[in-house]
Short mmCIF file of C-alpha atoms in Angstrom, two decimals:
data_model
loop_
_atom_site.label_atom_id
_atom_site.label_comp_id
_atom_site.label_asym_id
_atom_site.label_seq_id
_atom_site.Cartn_x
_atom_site.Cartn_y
_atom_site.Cartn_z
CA UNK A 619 27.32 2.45 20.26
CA UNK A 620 25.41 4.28 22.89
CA UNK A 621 24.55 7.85 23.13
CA UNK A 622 26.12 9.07 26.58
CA UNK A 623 23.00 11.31 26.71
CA UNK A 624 19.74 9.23 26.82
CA UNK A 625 21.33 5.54 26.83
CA UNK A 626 19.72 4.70 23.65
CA UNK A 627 21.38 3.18 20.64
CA UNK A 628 22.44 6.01 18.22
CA UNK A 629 22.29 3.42 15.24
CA UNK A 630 18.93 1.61 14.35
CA UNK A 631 19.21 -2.41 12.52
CA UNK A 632 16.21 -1.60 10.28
CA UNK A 633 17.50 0.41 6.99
CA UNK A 634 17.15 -0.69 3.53
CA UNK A 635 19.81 0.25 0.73
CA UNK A 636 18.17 0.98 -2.56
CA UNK A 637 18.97 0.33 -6.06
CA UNK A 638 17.03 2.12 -9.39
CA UNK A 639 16.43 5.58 -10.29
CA UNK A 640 16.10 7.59 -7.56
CA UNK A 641 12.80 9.64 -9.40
CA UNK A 642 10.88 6.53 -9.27
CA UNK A 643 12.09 4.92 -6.36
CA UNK A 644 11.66 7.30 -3.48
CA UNK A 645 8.10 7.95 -4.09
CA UNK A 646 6.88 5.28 -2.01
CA UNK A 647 8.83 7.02 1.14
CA UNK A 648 7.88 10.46 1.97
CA UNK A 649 8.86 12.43 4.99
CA UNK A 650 10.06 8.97 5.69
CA UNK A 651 14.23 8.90 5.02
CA UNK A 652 16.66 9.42 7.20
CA UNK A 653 20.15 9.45 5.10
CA UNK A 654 20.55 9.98 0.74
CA UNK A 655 23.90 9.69 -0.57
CA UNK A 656 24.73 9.85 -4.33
CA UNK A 657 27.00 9.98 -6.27
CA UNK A 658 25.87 11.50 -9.98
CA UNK A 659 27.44 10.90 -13.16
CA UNK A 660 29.81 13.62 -13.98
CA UNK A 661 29.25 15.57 -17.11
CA UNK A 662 30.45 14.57 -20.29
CA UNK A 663 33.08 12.24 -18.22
CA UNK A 664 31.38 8.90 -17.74
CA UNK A 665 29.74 9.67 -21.33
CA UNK A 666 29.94 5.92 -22.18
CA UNK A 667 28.42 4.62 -19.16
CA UNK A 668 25.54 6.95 -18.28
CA UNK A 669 24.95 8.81 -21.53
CA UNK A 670 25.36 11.85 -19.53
CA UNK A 671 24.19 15.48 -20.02
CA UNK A 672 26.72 18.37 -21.42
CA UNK A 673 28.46 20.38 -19.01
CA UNK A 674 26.56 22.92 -20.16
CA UNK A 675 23.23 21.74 -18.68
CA UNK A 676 24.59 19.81 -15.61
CA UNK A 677 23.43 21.95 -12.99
CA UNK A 678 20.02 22.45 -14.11
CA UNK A 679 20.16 18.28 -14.66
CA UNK A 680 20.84 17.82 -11.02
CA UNK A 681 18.43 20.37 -9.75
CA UNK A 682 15.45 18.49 -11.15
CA UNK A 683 16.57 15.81 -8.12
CA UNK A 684 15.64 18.67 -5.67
CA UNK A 685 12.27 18.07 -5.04
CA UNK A 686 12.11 14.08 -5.07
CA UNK A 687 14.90 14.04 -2.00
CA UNK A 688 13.46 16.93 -0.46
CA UNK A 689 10.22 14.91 -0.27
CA UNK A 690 12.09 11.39 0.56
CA UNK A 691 13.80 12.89 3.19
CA UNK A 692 12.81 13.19 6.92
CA UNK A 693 12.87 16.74 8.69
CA UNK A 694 16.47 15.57 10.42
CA UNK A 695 17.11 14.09 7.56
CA UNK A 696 20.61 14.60 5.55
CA UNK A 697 22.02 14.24 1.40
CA UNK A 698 25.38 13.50 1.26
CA UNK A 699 26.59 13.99 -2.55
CA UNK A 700 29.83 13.20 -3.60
CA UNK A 701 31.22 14.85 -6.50
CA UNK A 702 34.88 14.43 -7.66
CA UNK A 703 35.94 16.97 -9.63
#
C-alpha cells in the first residue's frame, strides 16, 4: 500500500511482536515504539488465569502501566487497549 501523498510505503517489514511482561520488556525501547496494544486481565473475571486484582483496585493497577508505555512509545506513537466489559 502506497501513500497517494509522498509515494512511500505507509507500512514498514521491520516490526517485532513481543511476548513477557510489558514492565520489563519495554525498557530496552524508549522513544522507540510505534504501536502497543493490550489487552489486560479483567478484574476478578479471569481470577484463575491471571490471579487478578479486585475490582476495587483495578484502575489504580492499570495506571502503574502509564509511565512504562509512555516511555516505550514514539512521539506519533499510539496504545490501543481493548477492554470487554
Amino acid at each position: 500500500m502506497l501513500n497517494n501523498l509522498e509515494n512511500k510505503p505507509l507500512f514498514q517489514k521491520n516490526y517485532q511482536i513481543l511476548h513477557g511482561d510489558c514492565k520489563k520488556e519495554l525498557h530496552a525501547f524508549a522513544n522507540q515504539v510505534d504501536l502497543i496494544v493490550t489487552s489486560p486481565p479483567y478484574a476478578d473475571a479471569r481470577k484463575q488465569h491471571y490471579n487478578s486484582v479486585p475490582p476495587s483496585d483495578y484502575a489504580d493497577w492499570f495506571a502503574s502501566f502509564h509511565s512504562t508505555f509512555w516511555n516505550a512509545l514514539k512521539p506519533t506513537g499510539s496504545l490501543v487497549l481493548n477492554i470487554n466489559r
